[in-house]
Short mmCIF file of C-alpha atoms in Angstrom, two decimals:
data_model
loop_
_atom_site.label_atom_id
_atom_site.label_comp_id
_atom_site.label_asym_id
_atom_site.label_seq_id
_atom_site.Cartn_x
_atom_site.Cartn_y
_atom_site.Cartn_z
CA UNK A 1 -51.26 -61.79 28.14
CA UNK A 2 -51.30 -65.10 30.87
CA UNK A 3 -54.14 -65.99 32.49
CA UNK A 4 -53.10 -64.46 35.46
CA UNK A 5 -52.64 -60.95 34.45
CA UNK A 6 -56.03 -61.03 33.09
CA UNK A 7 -57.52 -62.35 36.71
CA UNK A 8 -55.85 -59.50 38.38
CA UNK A 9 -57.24 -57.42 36.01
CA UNK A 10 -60.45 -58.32 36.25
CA UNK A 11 -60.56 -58.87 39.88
CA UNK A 12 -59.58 -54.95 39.69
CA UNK A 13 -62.41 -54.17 38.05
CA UNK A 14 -64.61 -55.79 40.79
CA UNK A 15 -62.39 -53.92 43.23
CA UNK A 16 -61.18 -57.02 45.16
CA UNK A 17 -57.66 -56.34 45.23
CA UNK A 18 -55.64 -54.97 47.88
CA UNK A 19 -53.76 -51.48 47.32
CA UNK A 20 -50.38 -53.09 46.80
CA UNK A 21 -51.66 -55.26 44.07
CA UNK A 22 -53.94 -52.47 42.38
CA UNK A 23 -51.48 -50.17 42.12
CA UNK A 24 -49.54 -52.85 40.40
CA UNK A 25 -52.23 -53.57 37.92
CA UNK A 26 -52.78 -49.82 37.30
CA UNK A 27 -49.22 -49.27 36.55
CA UNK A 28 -49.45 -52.40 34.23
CA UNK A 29 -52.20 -50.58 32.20
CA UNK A 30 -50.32 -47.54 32.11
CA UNK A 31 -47.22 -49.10 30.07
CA UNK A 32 -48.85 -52.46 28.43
CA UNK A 33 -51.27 -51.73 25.53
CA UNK A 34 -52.39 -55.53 25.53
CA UNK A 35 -53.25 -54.62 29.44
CA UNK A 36 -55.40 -51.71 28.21
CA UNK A 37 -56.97 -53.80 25.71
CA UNK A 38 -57.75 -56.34 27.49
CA UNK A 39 -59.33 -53.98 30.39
CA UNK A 40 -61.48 -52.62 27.56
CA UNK A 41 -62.97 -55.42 26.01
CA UNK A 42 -63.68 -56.73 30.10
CA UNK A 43 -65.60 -53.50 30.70
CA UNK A 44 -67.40 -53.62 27.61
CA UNK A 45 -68.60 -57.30 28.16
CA UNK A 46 -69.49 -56.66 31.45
CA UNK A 47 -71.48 -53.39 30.36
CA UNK A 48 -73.13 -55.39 27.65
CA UNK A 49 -73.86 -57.96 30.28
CA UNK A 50 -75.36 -55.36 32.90
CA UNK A 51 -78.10 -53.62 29.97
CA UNK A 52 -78.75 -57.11 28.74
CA UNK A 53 -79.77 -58.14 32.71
CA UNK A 54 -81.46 -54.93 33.02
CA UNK A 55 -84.53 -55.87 31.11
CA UNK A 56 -83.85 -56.27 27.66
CA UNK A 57 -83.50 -60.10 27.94
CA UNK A 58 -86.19 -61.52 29.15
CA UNK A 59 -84.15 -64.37 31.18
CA UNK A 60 -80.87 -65.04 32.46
CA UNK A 61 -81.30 -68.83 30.47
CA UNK A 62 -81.33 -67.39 27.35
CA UNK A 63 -78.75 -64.63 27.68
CA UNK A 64 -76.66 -67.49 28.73
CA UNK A 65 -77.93 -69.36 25.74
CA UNK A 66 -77.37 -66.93 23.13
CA UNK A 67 -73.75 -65.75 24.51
CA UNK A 68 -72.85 -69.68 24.53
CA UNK A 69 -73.47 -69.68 20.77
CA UNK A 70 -71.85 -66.44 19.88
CA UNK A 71 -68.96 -66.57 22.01
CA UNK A 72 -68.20 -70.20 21.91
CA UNK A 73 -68.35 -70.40 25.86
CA UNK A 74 -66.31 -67.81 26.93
CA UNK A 75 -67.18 -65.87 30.03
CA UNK A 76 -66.38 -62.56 31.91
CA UNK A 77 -67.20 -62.11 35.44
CA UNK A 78 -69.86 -59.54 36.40
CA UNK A 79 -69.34 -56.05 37.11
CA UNK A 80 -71.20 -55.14 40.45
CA UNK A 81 -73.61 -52.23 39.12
CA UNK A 82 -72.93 -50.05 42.74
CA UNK A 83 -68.75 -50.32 41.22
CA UNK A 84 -69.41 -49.46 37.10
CA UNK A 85 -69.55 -45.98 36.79
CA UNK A 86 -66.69 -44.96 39.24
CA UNK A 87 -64.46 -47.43 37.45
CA UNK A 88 -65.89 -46.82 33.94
CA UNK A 89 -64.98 -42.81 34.89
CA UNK A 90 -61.25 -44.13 36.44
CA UNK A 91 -60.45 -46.06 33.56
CA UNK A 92 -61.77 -43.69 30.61
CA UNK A 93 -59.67 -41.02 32.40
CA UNK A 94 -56.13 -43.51 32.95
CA UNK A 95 -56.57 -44.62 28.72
CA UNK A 96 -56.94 -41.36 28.10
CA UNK A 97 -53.97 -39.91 29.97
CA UNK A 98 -51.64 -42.71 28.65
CA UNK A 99 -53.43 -42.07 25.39
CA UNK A 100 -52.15 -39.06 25.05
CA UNK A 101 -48.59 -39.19 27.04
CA UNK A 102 -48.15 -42.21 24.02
CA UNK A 103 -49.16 -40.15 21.23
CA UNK A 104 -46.69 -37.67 22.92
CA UNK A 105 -44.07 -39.65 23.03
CA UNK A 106 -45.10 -41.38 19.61
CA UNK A 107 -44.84 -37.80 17.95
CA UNK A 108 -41.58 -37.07 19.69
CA UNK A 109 -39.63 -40.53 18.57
CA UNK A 110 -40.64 -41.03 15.06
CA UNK A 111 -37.92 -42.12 12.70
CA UNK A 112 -37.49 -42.18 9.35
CA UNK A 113 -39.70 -41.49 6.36
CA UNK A 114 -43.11 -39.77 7.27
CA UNK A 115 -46.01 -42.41 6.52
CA UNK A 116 -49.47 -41.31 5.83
CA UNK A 117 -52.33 -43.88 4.41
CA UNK A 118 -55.69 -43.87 2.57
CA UNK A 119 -58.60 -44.71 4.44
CA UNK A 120 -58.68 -48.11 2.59
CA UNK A 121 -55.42 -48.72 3.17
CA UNK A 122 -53.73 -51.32 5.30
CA UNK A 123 -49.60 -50.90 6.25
CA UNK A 124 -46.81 -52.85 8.06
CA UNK A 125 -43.98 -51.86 9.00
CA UNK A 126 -41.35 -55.23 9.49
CA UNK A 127 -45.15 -56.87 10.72
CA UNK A 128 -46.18 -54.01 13.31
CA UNK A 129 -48.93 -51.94 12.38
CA UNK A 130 -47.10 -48.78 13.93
CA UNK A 131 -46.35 -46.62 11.12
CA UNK A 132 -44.20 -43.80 12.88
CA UNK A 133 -40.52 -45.65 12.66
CA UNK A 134 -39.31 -47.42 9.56
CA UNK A 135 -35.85 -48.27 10.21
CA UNK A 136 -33.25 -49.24 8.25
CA UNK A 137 -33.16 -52.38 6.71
CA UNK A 138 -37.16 -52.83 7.31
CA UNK A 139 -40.04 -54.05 4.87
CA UNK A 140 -43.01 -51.75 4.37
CA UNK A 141 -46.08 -53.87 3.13
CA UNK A 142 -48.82 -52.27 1.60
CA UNK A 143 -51.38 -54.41 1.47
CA UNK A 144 -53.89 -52.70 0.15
CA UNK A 145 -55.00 -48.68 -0.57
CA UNK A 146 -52.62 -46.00 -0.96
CA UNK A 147 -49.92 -44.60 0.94
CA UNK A 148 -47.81 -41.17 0.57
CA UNK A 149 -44.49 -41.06 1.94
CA UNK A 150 -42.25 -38.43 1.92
CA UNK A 151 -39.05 -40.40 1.86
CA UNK A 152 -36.70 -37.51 2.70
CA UNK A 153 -36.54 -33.49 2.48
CA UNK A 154 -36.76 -33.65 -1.56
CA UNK A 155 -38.46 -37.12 -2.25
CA UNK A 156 -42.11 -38.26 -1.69
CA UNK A 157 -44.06 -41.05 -3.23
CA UNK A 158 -47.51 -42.69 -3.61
CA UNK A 159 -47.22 -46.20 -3.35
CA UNK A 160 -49.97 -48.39 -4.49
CA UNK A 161 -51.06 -51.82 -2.99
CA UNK A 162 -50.48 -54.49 -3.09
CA UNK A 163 -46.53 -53.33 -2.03
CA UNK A 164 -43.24 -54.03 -1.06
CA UNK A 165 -40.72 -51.66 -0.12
CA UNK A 166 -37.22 -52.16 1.67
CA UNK A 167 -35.47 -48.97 3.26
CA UNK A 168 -32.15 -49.35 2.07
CA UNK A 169 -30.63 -45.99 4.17
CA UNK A 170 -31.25 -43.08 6.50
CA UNK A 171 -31.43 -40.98 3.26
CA UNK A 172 -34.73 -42.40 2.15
CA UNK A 173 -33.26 -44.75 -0.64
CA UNK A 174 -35.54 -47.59 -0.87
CA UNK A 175 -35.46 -50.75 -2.50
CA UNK A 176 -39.44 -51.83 -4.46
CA UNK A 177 -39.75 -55.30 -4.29
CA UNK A 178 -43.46 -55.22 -5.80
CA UNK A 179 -45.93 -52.15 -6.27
CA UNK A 180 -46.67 -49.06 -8.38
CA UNK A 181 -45.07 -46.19 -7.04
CA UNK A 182 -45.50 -42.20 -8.15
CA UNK A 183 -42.23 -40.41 -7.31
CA UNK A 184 -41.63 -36.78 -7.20
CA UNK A 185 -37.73 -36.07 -6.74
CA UNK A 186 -37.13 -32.22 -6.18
CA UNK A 187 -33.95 -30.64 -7.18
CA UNK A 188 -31.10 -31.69 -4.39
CA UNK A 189 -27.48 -31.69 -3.79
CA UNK A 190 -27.69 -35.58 -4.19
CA UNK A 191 -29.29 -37.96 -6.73
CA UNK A 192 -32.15 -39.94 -5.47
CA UNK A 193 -31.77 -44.23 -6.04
CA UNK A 194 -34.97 -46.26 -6.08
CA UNK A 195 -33.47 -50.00 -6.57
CA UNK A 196 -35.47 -52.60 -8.65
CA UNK A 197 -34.78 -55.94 -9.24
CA UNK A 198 -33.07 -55.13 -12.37
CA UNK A 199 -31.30 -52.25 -11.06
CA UNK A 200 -31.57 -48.78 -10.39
CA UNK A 201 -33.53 -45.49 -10.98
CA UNK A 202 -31.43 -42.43 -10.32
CA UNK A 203 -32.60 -39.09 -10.44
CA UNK A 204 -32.21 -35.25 -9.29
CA UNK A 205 -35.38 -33.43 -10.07
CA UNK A 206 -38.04 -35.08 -12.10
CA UNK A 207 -41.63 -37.18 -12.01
CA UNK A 208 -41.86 -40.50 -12.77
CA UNK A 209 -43.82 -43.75 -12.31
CA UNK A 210 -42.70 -47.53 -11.78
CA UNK A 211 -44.46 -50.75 -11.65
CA UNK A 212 -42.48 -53.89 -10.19
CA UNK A 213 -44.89 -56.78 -11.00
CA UNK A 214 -44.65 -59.87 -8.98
CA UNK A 215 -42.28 -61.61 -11.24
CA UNK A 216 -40.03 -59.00 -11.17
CA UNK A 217 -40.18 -57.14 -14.16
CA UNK A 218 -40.22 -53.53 -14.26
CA UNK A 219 -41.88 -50.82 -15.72
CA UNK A 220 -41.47 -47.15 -15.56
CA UNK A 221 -42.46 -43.68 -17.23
CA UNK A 222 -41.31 -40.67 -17.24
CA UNK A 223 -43.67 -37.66 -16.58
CA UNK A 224 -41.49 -35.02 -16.79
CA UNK A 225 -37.71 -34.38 -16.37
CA UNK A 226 -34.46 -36.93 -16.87
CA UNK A 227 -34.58 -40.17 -15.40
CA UNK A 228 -31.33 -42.33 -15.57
CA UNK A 229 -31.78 -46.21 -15.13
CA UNK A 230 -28.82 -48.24 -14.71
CA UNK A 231 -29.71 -51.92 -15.71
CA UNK A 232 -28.01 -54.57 -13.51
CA UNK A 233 -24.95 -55.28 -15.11
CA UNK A 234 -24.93 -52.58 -17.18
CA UNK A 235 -21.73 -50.87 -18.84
CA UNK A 236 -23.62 -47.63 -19.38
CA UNK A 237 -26.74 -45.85 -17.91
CA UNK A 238 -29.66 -45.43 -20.19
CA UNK A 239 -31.49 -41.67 -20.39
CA UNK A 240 -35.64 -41.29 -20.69
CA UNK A 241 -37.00 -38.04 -20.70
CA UNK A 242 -40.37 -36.52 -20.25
CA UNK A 243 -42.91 -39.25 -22.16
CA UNK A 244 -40.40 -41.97 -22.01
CA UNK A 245 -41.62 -45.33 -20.97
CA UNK A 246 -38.85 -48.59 -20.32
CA UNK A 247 -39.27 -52.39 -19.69
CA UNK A 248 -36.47 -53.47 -17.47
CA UNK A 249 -36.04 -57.31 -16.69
CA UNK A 250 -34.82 -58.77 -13.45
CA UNK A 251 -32.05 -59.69 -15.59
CA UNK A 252 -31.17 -56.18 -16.08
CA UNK A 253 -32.38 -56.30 -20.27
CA UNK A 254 -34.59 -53.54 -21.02
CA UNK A 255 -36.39 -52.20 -23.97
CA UNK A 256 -38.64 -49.09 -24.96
CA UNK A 257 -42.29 -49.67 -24.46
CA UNK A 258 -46.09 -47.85 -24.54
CA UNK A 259 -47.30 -47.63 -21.10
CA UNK A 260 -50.71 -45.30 -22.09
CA UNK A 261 -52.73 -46.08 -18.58
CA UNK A 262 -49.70 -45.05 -16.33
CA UNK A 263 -51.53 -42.18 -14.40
CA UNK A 264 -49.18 -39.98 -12.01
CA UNK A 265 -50.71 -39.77 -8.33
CA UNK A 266 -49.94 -36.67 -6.53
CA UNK A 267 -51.86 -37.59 -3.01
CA UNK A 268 -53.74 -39.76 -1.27
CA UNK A 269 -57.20 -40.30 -3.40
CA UNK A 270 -60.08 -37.62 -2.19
CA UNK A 271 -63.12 -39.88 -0.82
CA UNK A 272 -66.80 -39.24 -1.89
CA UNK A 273 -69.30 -39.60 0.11
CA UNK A 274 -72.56 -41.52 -1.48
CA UNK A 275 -74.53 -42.38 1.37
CA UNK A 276 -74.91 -41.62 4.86
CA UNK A 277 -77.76 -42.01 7.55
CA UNK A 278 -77.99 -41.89 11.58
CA UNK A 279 -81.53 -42.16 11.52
CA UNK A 280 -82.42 -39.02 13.23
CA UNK A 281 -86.19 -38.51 12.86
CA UNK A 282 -88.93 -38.56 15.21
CA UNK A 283 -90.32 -41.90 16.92
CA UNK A 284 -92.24 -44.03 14.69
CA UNK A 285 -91.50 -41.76 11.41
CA UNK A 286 -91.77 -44.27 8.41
CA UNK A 287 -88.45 -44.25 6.81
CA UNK A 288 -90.94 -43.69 3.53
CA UNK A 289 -90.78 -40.23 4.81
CA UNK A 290 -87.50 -40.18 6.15
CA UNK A 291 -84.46 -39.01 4.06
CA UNK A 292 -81.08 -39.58 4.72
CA UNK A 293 -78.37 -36.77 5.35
CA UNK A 294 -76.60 -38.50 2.02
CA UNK A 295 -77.58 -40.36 -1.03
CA UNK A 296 -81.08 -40.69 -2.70
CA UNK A 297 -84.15 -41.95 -0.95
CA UNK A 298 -85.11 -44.83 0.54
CA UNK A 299 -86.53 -47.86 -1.41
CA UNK A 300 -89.06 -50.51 0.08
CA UNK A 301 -89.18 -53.59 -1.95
CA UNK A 302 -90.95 -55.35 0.56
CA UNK A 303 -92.70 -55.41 4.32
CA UNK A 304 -94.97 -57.21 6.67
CA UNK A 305 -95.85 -54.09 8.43
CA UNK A 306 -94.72 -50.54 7.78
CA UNK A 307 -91.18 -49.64 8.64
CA UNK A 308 -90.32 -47.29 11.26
CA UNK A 309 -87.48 -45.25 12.91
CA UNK A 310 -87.52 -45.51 16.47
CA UNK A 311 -84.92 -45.03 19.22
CA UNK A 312 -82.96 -43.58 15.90
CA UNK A 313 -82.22 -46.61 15.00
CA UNK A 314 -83.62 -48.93 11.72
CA UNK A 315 -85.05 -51.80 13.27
CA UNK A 316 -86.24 -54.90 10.93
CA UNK A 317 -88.13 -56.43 13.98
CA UNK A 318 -91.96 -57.70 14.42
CA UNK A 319 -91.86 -58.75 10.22
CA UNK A 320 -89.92 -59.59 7.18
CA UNK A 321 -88.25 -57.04 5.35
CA UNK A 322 -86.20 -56.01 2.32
CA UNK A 323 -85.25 -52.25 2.31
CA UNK A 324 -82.41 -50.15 -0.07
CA UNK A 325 -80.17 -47.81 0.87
CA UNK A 326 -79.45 -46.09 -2.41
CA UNK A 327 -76.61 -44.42 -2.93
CA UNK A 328 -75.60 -41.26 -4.83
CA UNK A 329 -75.20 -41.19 -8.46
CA UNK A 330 -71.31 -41.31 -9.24
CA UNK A 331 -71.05 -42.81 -12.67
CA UNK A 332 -68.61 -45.64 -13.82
CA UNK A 333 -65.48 -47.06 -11.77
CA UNK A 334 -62.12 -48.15 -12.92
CA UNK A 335 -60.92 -51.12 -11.47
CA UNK A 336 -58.76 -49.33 -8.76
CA UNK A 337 -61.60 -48.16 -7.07
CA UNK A 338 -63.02 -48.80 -3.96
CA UNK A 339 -65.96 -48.48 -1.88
CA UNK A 340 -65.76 -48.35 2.16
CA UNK A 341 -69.35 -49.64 3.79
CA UNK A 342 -69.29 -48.42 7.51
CA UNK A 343 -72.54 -50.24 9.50
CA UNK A 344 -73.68 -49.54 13.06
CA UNK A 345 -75.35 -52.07 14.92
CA UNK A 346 -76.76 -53.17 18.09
CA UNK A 347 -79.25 -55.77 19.26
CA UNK A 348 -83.06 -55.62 17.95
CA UNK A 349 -85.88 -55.05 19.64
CA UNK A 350 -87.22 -58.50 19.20
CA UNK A 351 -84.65 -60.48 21.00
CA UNK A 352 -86.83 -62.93 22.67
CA UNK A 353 -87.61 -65.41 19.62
CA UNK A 354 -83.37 -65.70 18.31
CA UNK A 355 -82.60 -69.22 20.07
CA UNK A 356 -85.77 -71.08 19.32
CA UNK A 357 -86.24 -69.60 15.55
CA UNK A 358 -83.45 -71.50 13.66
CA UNK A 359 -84.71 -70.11 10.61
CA UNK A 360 -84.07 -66.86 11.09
CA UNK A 361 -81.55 -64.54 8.31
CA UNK A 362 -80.30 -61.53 8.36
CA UNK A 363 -78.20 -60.10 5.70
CA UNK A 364 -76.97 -57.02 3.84
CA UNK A 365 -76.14 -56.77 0.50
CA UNK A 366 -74.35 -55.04 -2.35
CA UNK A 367 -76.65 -54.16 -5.58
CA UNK A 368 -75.40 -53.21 -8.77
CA UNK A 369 -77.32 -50.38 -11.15
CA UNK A 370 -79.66 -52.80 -12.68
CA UNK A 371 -80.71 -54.07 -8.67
CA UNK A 372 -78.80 -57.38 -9.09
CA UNK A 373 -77.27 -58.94 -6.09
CA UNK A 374 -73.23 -58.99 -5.88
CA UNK A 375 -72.26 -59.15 -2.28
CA UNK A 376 -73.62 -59.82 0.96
CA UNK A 377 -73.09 -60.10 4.39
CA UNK A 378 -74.84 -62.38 5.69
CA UNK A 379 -76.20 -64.83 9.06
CA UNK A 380 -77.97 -67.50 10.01
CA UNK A 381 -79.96 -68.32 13.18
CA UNK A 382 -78.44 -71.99 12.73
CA UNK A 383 -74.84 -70.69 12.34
CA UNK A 384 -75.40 -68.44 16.17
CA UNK A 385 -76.14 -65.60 13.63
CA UNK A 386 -72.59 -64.98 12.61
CA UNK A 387 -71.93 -63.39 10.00
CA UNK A 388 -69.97 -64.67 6.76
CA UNK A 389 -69.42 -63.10 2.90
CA UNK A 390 -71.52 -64.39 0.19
CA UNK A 391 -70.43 -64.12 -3.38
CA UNK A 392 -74.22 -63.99 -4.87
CA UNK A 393 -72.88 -64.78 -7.87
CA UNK A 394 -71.30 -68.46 -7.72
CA UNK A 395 -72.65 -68.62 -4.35
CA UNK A 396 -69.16 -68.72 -3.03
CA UNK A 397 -69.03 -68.21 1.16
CA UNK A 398 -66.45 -67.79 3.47
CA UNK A 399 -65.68 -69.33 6.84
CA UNK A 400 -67.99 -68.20 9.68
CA UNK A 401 -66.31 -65.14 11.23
CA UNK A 402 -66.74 -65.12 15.43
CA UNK A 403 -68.84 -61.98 15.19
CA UNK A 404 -72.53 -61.66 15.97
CA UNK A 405 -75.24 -59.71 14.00
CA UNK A 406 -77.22 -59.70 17.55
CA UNK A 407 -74.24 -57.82 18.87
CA UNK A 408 -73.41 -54.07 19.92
CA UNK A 409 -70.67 -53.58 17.34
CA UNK A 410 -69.38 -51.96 13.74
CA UNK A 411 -68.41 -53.43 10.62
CA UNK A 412 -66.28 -52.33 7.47
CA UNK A 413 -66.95 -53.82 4.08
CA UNK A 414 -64.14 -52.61 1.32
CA UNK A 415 -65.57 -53.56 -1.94
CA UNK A 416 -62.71 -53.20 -4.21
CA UNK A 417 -63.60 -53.28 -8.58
CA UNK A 418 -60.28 -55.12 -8.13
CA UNK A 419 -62.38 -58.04 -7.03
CA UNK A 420 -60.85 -58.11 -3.42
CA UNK A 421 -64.08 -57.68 -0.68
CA UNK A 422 -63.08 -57.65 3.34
CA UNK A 423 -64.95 -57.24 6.51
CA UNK A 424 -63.36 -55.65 9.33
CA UNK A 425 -64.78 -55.97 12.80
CA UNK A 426 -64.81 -52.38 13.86
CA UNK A 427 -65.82 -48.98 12.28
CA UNK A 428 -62.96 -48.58 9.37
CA UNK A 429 -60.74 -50.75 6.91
CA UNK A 430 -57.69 -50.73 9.69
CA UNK A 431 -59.67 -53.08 11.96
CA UNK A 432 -58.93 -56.71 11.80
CA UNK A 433 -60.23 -58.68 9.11
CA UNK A 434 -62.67 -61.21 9.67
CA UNK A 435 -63.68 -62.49 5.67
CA UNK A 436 -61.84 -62.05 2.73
CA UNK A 437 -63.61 -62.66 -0.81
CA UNK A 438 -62.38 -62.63 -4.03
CA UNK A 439 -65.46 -61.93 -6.65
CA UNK A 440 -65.06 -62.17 -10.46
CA UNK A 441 -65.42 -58.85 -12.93
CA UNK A 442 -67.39 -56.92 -9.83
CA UNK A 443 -69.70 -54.15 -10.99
CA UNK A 444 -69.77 -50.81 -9.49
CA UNK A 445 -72.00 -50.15 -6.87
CA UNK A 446 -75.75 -48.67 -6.40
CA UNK A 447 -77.37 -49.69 -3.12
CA UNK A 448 -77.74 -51.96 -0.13
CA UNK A 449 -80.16 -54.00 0.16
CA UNK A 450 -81.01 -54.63 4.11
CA UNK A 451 -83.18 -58.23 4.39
CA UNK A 452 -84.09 -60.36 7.39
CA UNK A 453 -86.47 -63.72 6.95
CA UNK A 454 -88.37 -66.03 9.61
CA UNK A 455 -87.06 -64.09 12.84
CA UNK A 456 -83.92 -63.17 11.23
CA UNK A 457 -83.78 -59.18 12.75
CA UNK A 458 -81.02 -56.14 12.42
CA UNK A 459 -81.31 -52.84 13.96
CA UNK A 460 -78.72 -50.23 12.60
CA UNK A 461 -78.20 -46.84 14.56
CA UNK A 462 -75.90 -45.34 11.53
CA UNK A 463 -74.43 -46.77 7.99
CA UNK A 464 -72.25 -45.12 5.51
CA UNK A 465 -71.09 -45.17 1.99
CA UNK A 466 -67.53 -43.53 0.78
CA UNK A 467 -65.95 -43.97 -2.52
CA UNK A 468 -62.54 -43.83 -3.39
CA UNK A 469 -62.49 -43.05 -7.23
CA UNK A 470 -59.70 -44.92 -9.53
CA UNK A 471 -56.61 -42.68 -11.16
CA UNK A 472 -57.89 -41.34 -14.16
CA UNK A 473 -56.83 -43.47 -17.17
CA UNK A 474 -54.51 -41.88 -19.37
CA UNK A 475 -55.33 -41.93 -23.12
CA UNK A 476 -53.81 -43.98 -25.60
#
């Protein structure tokens, strides 16, 4: 969006444009969703601005110190109070209209296979993140997580990220560039053709599983049913049945091989939940005597002064802390599994003491079952307390992301046993990555550990746990 677009915008907000011009801009929101964006993150900058000015900052200096940090200078104008909840009220009801008229419309024009992901999971279609057309001739990426597709009337699969999947024709016939796949071909008038590099799998009615590996090579199983592969080059198809398992090269070779771990998935994996807490006790309960709606008690390892719950919301302010979120029991992971860490956050009671106190941590952080320290999240009051990843391990950190911990806002960690840890700015794995990690043989899961230092504070107002289990392994 130019400059300009985003003045009238704004200068709508203030209402200082003429009709003419804000019926322009409101038809502008109405059919540009980088407009309606852009109106949103205005109006929730301004509102931050307006509760910040109301009292919770003691001056406009440090506000203005403290967003100069975070923000790296940038500015909105100020939304007159006497204007905010009229145009709050105009513009929840216009996003919600077009909301719905898009997810109308949305409904009405999707094309192609039907697309439907796991909560971890993260999918574009030729680079848009719009999931409801897949044409022709288009690459599906699934970057991560699980997705179920039912590629036409007879055919569905589970794909399995990382993957990369061409649609070769209006029939569903796809082309796997890279990615596991679980297919499930029902009986039809017309074979179903799944190209590989090293040619093709043709079927009418059975189960089967395929890897394509990065290199190219490709493996696939049989799990009930014919499946006939015709290696590139090939004079004459070869036949697996049920407990068959090939090796075909990008060369189109191909021999018989084991493949014992090759576990069929029929869905989208079922999420558990291990912990979950919004804090929802009485004013000044100690969250010793506070239990949360999921996952074991609360442990206090250490405190300056006793920890309450007020406001329902966990507040680390007036004194070091290090508290632990324990999770549910949910025995071992395989290495496909992943946790989902949703947190809640908003700006602490002790505000006043964050510019002057360079000191100052706040983190939270992944512990394994014997307490040890895998992952955190962490930020400094000398880095604007933004947060980064820290691998606790080698001490490994990423780039400073542009989000602050003093900030109204959610985050996402997916902690994959994969070794792959992001953090999403927003409230689930589909928001934007901000940190990407790569940690070495990660251990399951057990608790958080929540831990602020020398003026360092956090205040959480909800924080959840989910687990999505690995495919059981098949035995040798």
């Amino acid at each position: 969006m130019n400059p300009r677009q985003e003045s009238l915008i704004n200068r709508w907000i203030e209402g200082d444009l003429p009709p003419a011009e804000a019926a322009a801009v409101e038809r502008l929101l109405a059919e540009d969703p980088e407009a309606r964006r852009v109106c949103y993150d205005l109006l929730a900058v301004d509102r931050l601005l307006e509760e910040r000015m109301e009292g919770r900052f003691e001056t406009g200096a440090m506000m203005d110190s403290i967003a100069s940090e975070t923000a790296a200078g940038s500015s909105r104008s100020r939304l007159r109070p006497v204007h905010w909840a009229a145009i709050a009220a105009a513009v929840v009801f216009l996003l919600a209209g077009v909301f719905f008229l898009q997810t109308r419309r949305s409904i009405q024009s999707a094309t192609g296979p039907i697309i439907s992901g796991s909560t971890d999971s993260r999918i574009t279609i030729a680079q848009r993140q719009d999931t409801t057309h897949w044409a022709v001739g288009e690459l599906l990426r699934l970057e991560r997580g699980t997705a179920s597709i039912r590629l036409n009337k007879t055919v569905s699969a589970n794909f399995e990220g990382p993957a990369a999947i061409e649609l070769l024709d209006p029939s569903g016939n796809v082309k796997i560039l890279e990615g596991r796949a679980s297919v499930d071909v029902g009986a039809g008038r017309t074979a179903y053709d799944m190209h590989v590099p090293g040619g093709i799998l043709r079927d009418l009615d059975s189960r089967y599983i395929t890897e394509v590996m990065p290199d190219g090579i490709t493996n696939v199983r049989v799990e009930s049913g014919f499946l006939e592969v015709r290696p590139r080059d090939a004079v004459a198809p070869v036949y697996l049945k049920s407990g068959d398992a090939l090796r075909l090269d990008p060369d189109g070779k191909y021999q018989p091989i084991r493949l014992p771990n090759f576990h069929f998935r029929s869905g989208l994996p079922q999420q558990m939940a291990l912990f979950r807490d919004d804090f929802n006790a009485e004013d000044n309960t100690a969250l010793t005597e506070h239990d949360p709606e999921i996952g074991k008690p609360w442990s206090v390892l250490s405190e300056s002064n006793p920890t309450q719950i007020r406001n329902r919301r966990l507040d680390t302010s007036s004194g070091a802390r290090r508290l632990v979120a324990n999770l549910a029991n949910h025995g071992t992971q395989g290495p496909r599994a992943v946790y989902i860490f949703s947190f809640d956050l908003a700006p602490p009671e002790w505000i006043q003491d964050k510019v002057k106190r360079q000191g100052g941590i706040e983190y939270l952080t992944l512990l394994d079952a014997s307490d040890n320290p895998v992952v955190s999240i962490a930020a400094k009051a000398s880095n604007s307390h933004r947060w980064q990843l820290v691998d606790e391990r080698t001490k490994a950190t990423t780039a400073l992301t542009p989000v602050c911990a003093l900030w109204t806002h959610s985050l996402t960690l997916c902690y994959g046993l994969d070794g792959l840890v992001t953090l999403h700015d927003g409230a689930t794995a589909q928001a934007p990555i901000i940190a990407e990690l790569h940690v070495s043989a990660p251990p399951s899961a057990a608790g958080i550990l929540i831990g602020n230092f020398d003026g360092g504070d956090l205040a959480l107002s909800r924080m959840e746990a989910t687990l999505l289990p690995a495919p059981p392994a098949d035995p040798q």
